[in-house]
Each structure stands twice: as structure tokens, then as C-alpha cells.
Coordinates of C-alpha atoms in Angstrom, one line a residue:
X1 CA 0.0 0.0 0.0
X2 CA 1.2 3.5 -0.9
X3 CA 0.2 6.5 1.2
X4 CA 0.8 10.2 0.5
X5 CA 0.9 12.3 3.6
X6 CA 0.2 15.9 2.6
X7 CA 1.0 19.0 4.7
X8 CA 2.3 22.3 3.6
X9 CA 5.1 22.3 6.2
X10 CA 7.4 19.5 7.2
X11 CA 11.1 19.9 6.7
X12 CA 13.0 21.9 9.3
X13 CA 11.7 22.4 12.8
X14 CA 8.9 19.9 13.5
X15 CA 6.0 21.3 15.3
X16 CA 3.1 19.2 16.8
X17 CA 1.5 18.4 13.4
X18 CA 4.8 17.6 11.7
X19 CA 5.9 15.4 14.6
X20 CA 2.5 13.6 14.3
X21 CA 3.1 13.0 10.6
X22 CA 6.7 11.8 11.1
X23 CA 5.9 9.4 14.0
X24 CA 2.8 8.0 12.2
X25 CA 4.7 7.6 8.9
X26 CA 7.6 5.9 10.7
X27 CA 5.3 3.4 12.4
X28 CA 3.3 2.7 9.2
X29 CA 6.7 2.0 7.5
X30 CA 7.4 -0.6 10.1
X31 CA 4.1 -2.2 9.2
X32 CA 5.1 -2.5 5.6
X33 CA 3.3 0.7 4.2
X34 CA 5.1 2.7 1.5
X35 CA 4.7 6.3 2.9
X36 CA 5.9 9.5 1.3
X37 CA 5.4 12.9 2.9
X38 CA 4.6 15.7 0.4
X39 CA 5.2 19.3 1.5
X40 CA 5.8 22.7 0.0
X41 CA 9.3 23.6 -1.1
X42 CA 11.7 23.5 -4.0
X43 CA 11.3 20.5 -6.3
X44 CA 13.2 17.7 -4.5
X45 CA 13.0 14.2 -3.1
X46 CA 14.9 13.8 0.1
X47 CA 15.2 11.5 3.1
X48 CA 14.4 13.0 6.5
X49 CA 14.6 10.8 9.7
X50 CA 14.3 7.8 7.5
X51 CA 11.2 9.1 5.6
X52 CA 10.9 9.9 1.9
X53 CA 9.9 13.6 1.6
X54 CA 8.8 15.0 -1.7
X55 CA 8.7 18.8 -1.8
X56 CA 6.9 20.7 -4.6
X57 CA 7.0 24.4 -5.4
X58 CA 3.4 24.8 -6.7
X59 CA -0.1 23.2 -6.5
X60 CA 0.2 22.2 -10.1
X61 CA 3.3 20.0 -9.3
X62 CA 1.5 18.8 -6.2
X63 CA -1.4 17.6 -8.3
X64 CA 1.0 16.0 -10.8
X65 CA 2.8 14.1 -8.0
X66 CA -0.5 12.8 -6.5
X67 CA -1.6 11.7 -10.0
X68 CA 1.5 9.5 -10.3
X69 CA -0.3 7.1 -8.1
X70 CA -1.1 6.1 -4.6
X71 CA -3.7 4.1 -2.7
X72 CA -4.5 6.8 -0.1
X73 CA -4.0 10.5 0.2
X74 CA -4.0 11.5 3.9
X75 CA -4.0 15.3 4.2
X76 CA -3.5 17.4 7.4
X77 CA -4.8 20.7 8.8
X78 CA -7.9 22.7 7.8
X79 CA -8.0 26.0 6.0
X80 CA -4.9 25.0 4.1
X81 CA -4.9 25.3 0.3
X82 CA -2.0 22.9 0.0
X83 CA -3.8 20.1 1.8
X84 CA -7.0 20.9 0.0
X85 CA -5.3 20.6 -3.4
X86 CA -3.9 17.2 -2.4
X87 CA -7.3 16.0 -1.3
X88 CA -9.0 17.2 -4.5
X89 CA -6.3 15.6 -6.7
X90 CA -6.7 12.3 -4.9
X91 CA -10.4 12.4 -5.0
X92 CA -10.5 13.2 -8.7
X93 CA -8.0 10.3 -9.4
X94 CA -10.3 7.9 -7.5
X95 CA -7.9 7.4 -4.6
X96 CA -9.2 7.1 -1.1
X97 CA -8.9 10.3 0.9
X98 CA -8.4 10.7 4.6
X99 CA -8.3 14.1 6.4
X100 CA -7.0 14.9 9.9
X101 CA -7.9 18.5 10.9
X102 CA -5.9 18.4 14.2
X103 CA -7.6 21.5 15.5
X104 CA -9.7 24.4 14.3
X105 CA -7.8 27.3 15.9
X106 CA -10.1 30.3 16.6
X107 CA -7.3 32.6 17.6
X108 CA -6.5 35.8 15.6
X109 CA -7.6 39.3 14.9
X110 CA -11.1 40.2 13.8
X111 CA -10.0 40.3 10.2
X112 CA -8.4 36.8 10.5
X113 CA -11.4 35.4 12.2
X114 CA -13.6 36.7 9.3
X115 CA -11.2 35.1 6.8
X116 CA -11.4 31.8 8.7
X117 CA -15.2 31.9 8.8
X118 CA -15.3 32.5 5.0
X119 CA -12.8 29.6 4.5
X120 CA -14.8 27.3 6.7
X121 CA -17.9 28.0 4.6
X122 CA -16.1 27.2 1.4
X123 CA -12.9 25.2 1.4
X124 CA -13.4 23.4 4.7
X125 CA -17.0 22.3 3.9
X126 CA -15.8 21.0 0.5
X127 CA -13.0 19.1 2.1
X128 CA -15.5 17.4 4.5
X129 CA -17.6 16.6 1.4
X130 CA -15.0 14.9 -0.7
X131 CA -13.0 13.0 1.9
X132 CA -13.8 9.4 2.6
X133 CA -12.8 9.5 6.3
X134 CA -12.0 12.2 8.8
X135 CA -9.7 11.2 11.6
X136 CA -10.5 13.3 14.6
X137 CA -8.1 13.5 17.5
X138 CA -10.7 14.3 20.3
X139 CA -14.4 14.7 20.7
X140 CA -13.9 18.5 20.6
X141 CA -12.2 18.1 17.2
X142 CA -15.0 15.9 16.0
X143 CA -17.6 18.4 17.2
X144 CA -15.8 21.2 15.4
X145 CA -15.6 19.1 12.2
X146 CA -19.3 18.4 12.3
X147 CA -20.0 22.1 12.8
X148 CA -18.0 22.7 9.6
X149 CA -20.0 20.2 7.5
X150 CA -18.7 16.8 8.4
X151 CA -21.2 13.9 8.4
X152 CA -20.7 12.1 11.6
X153 CA -20.6 8.7 10.0
X154 CA -17.4 9.7 8.2
X155 CA -15.6 10.4 11.5
X156 CA -13.5 8.2 13.6
X157 CA -11.6 9.3 16.7
X158 CA -8.0 8.2 16.8
X159 CA -6.1 10.4 19.2
X160 CA -2.7 12.0 18.8
X161 CA -0.1 9.5 19.9
X162 CA 3.6 9.1 20.6
X163 CA 6.1 6.4 19.7
X164 CA 6.8 4.3 22.7
X165 CA 9.8 2.8 20.9
X166 CA 11.3 6.2 20.3
X167 CA 10.6 7.5 23.8
X168 CA 12.2 4.4 25.4
X169 CA 15.3 5.0 23.2
X170 CA 15.4 8.7 24.2
X171 CA 14.9 7.8 27.8
X172 CA 18.0 5.6 27.8
X173 CA 20.0 8.4 26.0
X174 CA 18.8 11.1 28.3
X175 CA 19.0 9.4 31.7
X176 CA 22.5 10.8 32.5
X177 CA 21.9 14.3 31.0
X178 CA 21.5 17.0 33.6
X179 CA 19.5 19.9 32.2
X180 CA 21.2 23.3 32.7
X181 CA 18.4 24.6 34.9
X182 CA 18.0 25.0 38.6
X183 CA 15.7 22.5 40.3
X184 CA 13.0 22.2 41.2
X185 CA 11.2 23.6 38.1
X186 CA 8.0 23.3 36.1
X187 CA 8.4 22.9 32.4
X188 CA 6.7 24.3 29.3
X189 CA 7.6 22.9 25.9
X190 CA 6.2 24.7 22.9
X191 CA 6.8 27.5 20.4
X192 CA 6.7 31.1 21.5
X193 CA 3.4 31.9 19.7
X194 CA 0.4 34.0 20.8
X195 CA -1.8 30.9 21.0
X196 CA 0.5 29.3 23.6
X197 CA -0.2 32.2 26.0
X198 CA 3.2 32.0 27.6
X199 CA 3.1 35.5 29.2
X200 CA 0.3 34.1 31.5
X201 CA 2.8 31.5 32.9
X202 CA 5.4 34.2 33.4
X203 CA 3.0 36.5 35.3
X204 CA 1.6 33.7 37.4
X205 CA 5.1 32.5 38.3
X206 CA 5.4 35.5 40.7
X207 CA 3.1 33.5 42.9
X208 CA 5.1 30.2 42.7
X209 CA 8.2 30.9 44.8
X210 CA 9.2 27.3 45.4
X211 CA 9.9 26.4 41.7
X212 CA 11.7 27.8 38.7
X213 CA 9.9 28.0 35.3
X214 CA 11.7 26.5 32.3
X215 CA 10.4 27.5 28.8
X216 CA 11.7 25.4 25.8
X217 CA 10.8 26.3 22.3
X218 CA 11.5 28.2 19.1
X219 CA 10.4 31.8 18.5
X220 CA 7.2 32.1 16.5
X221 CA 6.7 35.9 17.1
X222 CA 6.3 36.1 20.9
X223 CA 9.8 35.5 22.3
X224 CA 11.0 39.1 22.5
X225 CA 7.8 40.1 24.4
X226 CA 8.3 37.2 26.8
X227 CA 11.9 38.1 27.4
X228 CA 10.8 41.7 28.1
X229 CA 8.1 40.6 30.5
X230 CA 10.5 38.4 32.4
X231 CA 12.8 41.5 32.8
X232 CA 9.9 43.8 33.8
X233 CA 8.8 41.4 36.5
X234 CA 12.5 40.9 37.6
X235 CA 12.2 37.1 37.2
X236 CA 15.5 36.6 35.3
X237 CA 16.8 34.3 38.1
X238 CA 13.7 32.2 38.2
X239 CA 12.4 32.0 34.6
X240 CA 14.8 30.2 32.1
X241 CA 14.4 30.2 28.3
X242 CA 16.0 27.7 26.0
X243 CA 15.2 28.5 22.4
X244 CA 16.9 25.4 20.9
X245 CA 17.4 22.0 22.3
X246 CA 17.8 18.5 20.8
X247 CA 15.3 15.8 21.6
X248 CA 17.6 14.2 24.2
X249 CA 17.8 17.4 26.2
X250 CA 14.1 18.0 26.0
X251 CA 13.5 14.5 27.2
X252 CA 15.9 15.0 30.1
X253 CA 14.0 18.2 30.9
X254 CA 10.8 16.2 31.2
X255 CA 12.5 13.6 33.4
X256 CA 13.8 16.2 35.9
X257 CA 10.7 18.4 36.0
X258 CA 8.2 18.6 38.9
X259 CA 5.3 19.1 36.4
X260 CA 4.6 20.1 32.8
X261 CA 2.5 23.2 32.3
X262 CA 0.4 24.5 29.4
X263 CA -1.7 27.6 29.3
X264 CA -2.7 27.6 25.6
X265 CA -5.6 29.5 24.2
X266 CA -6.4 26.5 22.0
X267 CA -5.0 23.0 21.4
X268 CA -5.8 19.8 19.7
X269 CA -4.4 17.0 21.8
X270 CA -0.9 18.2 22.8
X271 CA 2.0 15.8 22.3
X272 CA 3.8 17.5 25.2
X273 CA 1.2 16.2 27.6
X274 CA 1.5 12.7 26.3
X275 CA 5.3 12.9 26.7
X276 CA 4.9 14.2 30.2
X277 CA 2.7 11.2 31.1
X278 CA 5.2 8.8 29.6
X279 CA 8.0 10.2 31.8
X280 CA 5.8 9.9 34.9
X281 CA 5.1 13.6 35.3
X282 CA 1.9 15.4 36.2
X283 CA 0.6 18.2 34.0
X284 CA -1.4 21.3 34.5
X285 CA -3.2 22.6 31.4
X286 CA -5.8 25.1 30.4
X287 CA -9.3 23.7 29.7
X288 CA -9.2 23.9 25.9
X289 CA -9.2 21.4 23.0
X290 CA -8.6 17.9 24.1
X291 CA -6.9 18.7 27.4
X292 CA -9.9 18.0 29.6
X293 CA -10.8 14.9 27.6
X294 CA -7.3 13.5 28.4
X295 CA -7.9 13.9 32.1
X296 CA -11.3 12.2 31.7
X297 CA -9.5 9.3 30.1
X298 CA -7.5 8.9 33.4
X299 CA -4.4 11.1 32.8
X300 CA -2.7 12.3 35.9
X301 CA -3.2 16.0 35.3
X302 CA -5.2 19.1 36.5
X303 CA -7.3 21.4 34.3
X304 CA -7.9 25.1 35.0
X305 CA -10.0 27.7 33.3
X306 CA -8.2 29.7 30.6
X307 CA -6.5 32.7 32.0
X308 CA -7.6 31.9 35.6
X309 CA -4.4 32.6 37.6
X310 CA -5.8 31.4 40.9
X311 CA -7.0 28.2 39.3
X312 CA -3.6 27.7 37.7
X313 CA -1.7 28.2 41.0
X314 CA -3.9 25.9 43.0
X315 CA -3.9 23.3 40.2
X316 CA -0.2 23.2 40.1
X317 CA 0.0 22.7 43.8
X318 CA -2.5 19.8 43.5
X319 CA -0.6 18.3 40.6
X320 CA 2.6 18.2 42.5
X321 CA 0.8 16.1 45.1
X322 CA -0.4 13.4 42.7
X323 CA 0.9 10.0 44.0
X324 CA 3.5 8.0 42.2
X325 CA 1.0 5.2 41.6
X326 CA -1.2 7.5 39.6
X327 CA 1.8 8.8 37.6
X328 CA 2.8 5.3 36.7
X329 CA -0.8 4.7 35.5
X330 CA -0.3 7.7 33.2
X331 CA 2.6 5.9 31.5
X332 CA 0.5 2.8 31.1
X333 CA -2.4 4.9 29.6
X334 CA -0.1 6.3 27.0
X335 CA 1.1 2.8 26.0
X336 CA -2.5 1.5 25.8
X337 CA -4.4 4.3 24.2
X338 CA -2.0 7.0 23.0
X339 CA 0.8 5.2 21.3
X340 CA 1.5 4.8 17.6
X341 CA 2.3 1.1 18.2
X342 CA -1.5 0.8 18.8
X343 CA -3.0 3.6 16.8
X344 CA -1.0 3.2 13.5
X345 CA -2.7 -0.2 13.2
X346 CA -6.1 1.4 13.6
X347 CA -5.3 3.9 10.8
X348 CA -3.9 1.1 8.6
X349 CA -7.3 -0.7 9.1
X350 CA -9.0 2.5 7.9
X351 CA -6.8 2.7 4.9
X352 CA -7.4 -0.9 4.0
X353 CA -11.1 -0.7 4.6
X354 CA -11.3 2.3 2.4
X355 CA -9.7 0.4 -0.4

């Protein structure tokens, strides 16, 4: 079976969606599936982390690449002309089409919100019409998709997942790495973007004197403002920023943290929370996207209302008291329900059923 994974971005820094694609494609490859990732870029075919990646400079070349043949086109992210073009090409060629929205981010200015609304009434609804299956990550994602024209019978919930095999390997490599931060600390892993709401964590940290705050992630427009806020609040000695870190160091940061924190304005089902659970750490997250659903599934974490500083501070204190037995249960939950070793097979069954 040949599967084309289509997403505008892939090469370079891997965000949550790109890491999803890479991990899923890797596990599908181990199951004997021929997977090629197709992304925007100069015309090239390269290998990246063992995956074949075809980059195309235009939608015309994207359509031509899809038309060369595949059994399944699996496109990612809504409101994305690149993914939409791949879906249409696969649909017109008689291939099976699978779509994973990941999340319908509402964040943005009034003008951007209007543009998203127009796109959802046109491109998004047409995507929902022509795809054979929509893979939703959470019930919230499913509800958002139905609101945007999806017929429920086309939807299956298969959550975002992590590779247990990869994390075990990284755990072994990271065990003796000592992160360059003072302990104890709470950890945030994610890009410095407005949707991540990192200034909230910095401001709230004035009320958390017994822990440092470690922020790991690449700048996506907000890092200068975060640095300025840290300086204004005179928290330079207690808030630590690491813009670049390899995977082993990030895993070591998880392993030595007291808790993982997330204050996003919107999320799908964050990989960072699954990684925290794997490494036996509690999490504290804003009640958006699939965060609350993850706790309902039994994850050892606490949820607080978005931008509620009192709720965040009390939730963090409660999370740090979660017993070791519950934290061990979180690791088991990841292996059972949120691992690619389990969920790639579920997706493969969907591909095969479609064909």
C-alpha cells in the first residue's frame, strides 16, 4: 500500500502536526506501508529521519505528484490550500482520501477570524464533502468538524499519539543528562506563539516561589515580548528560556521536572502532555481542546479555566501532590491508548477498509 501524507510544512523544525506525521509515517513504514510525505518547497525528493519527503513548489506540481499514483491521500490541517489541493487531486483520481484536521484554531484578529469563517464556509466544507474518512483527535475536534460540514458517519476518533519505541530509546540516552536549569522547576515545551499564551505562565510565576519556570521552544513571534516581560517582573533568576534543544535534552528536561504546564488559548491533543505522562510527570493545562478529555481518560493532570491565575496556581500545587502510583498509571495509559504502536494499526485498518 502506498500512502501520500500531505501537509504544507514538514522539513526543518517539527511542530506538533509535523511530529505527528513523522511518527505516524515511521510506524506505518514498520508495518510495511510505503509512505511518502509531500510538502511545499523547491522541487526535490529527500530523506528525513528515514522518511521519503517530496517537496513541490506549486499546487500544479502537487497535483502532478499525486496523479503519479497512490492508494491513499492523507491530508492534514484545515484552512490549508496545499492540503485541500492534495485532497482534490486524490479524489478526482479515484484514490481514497483521509483528512485529519488536528484543531480548528479560533485565535486571531477580527480580520483573521472573518477570513477563517469564509474559508470554513467554502474550502473546509468542500474538504469534508470529498474526503472518505475524517480522523479526529478528540471529541472536541469531532464536534468542530461536524460544525464545519462533516457527516458524523465519516468520522473516527483516533487520538494524537507518541512512539513508545522512540521515547524508550530517548529515555535511555537522556538518563544521564542533567538539564542546565536550577531545580525544582516546572516545564513548558512549545513554540513562542500567541496561541500558547506563555506570558500568562510568566506572570503567574510570581506566585510560585518554590519552583523555577523553564520555557523550551522556538520563537514564533512572541519570544521578544516574553523576554521583556521576564525582565519587567524581575524574574530573570527564576524563569529560564531555552530556544533550541535537541530531543535528548528535551526528554531530560521532562524527566527532571516537577510538572509540565500548558496555558494555551487553544489546542488539539498536545504531544507534550503525552510525553509528560510517559515520563511519569503530572501536568497542568488550560481547559481547551482535548486537554480536559485527556484527564477524563484517566491522565494524571489538572485542568484550569483559561487565564484563571488562581486556578492555575492551585492546580499546580495539587498536581505536585499526585501520588506515584497515579503517575505510573499515566505511562501505562499512553502505551495502551495514545501510542503509535497501537493507533497506527487502527489507521492502517481504515486505509485498508477504504480500499
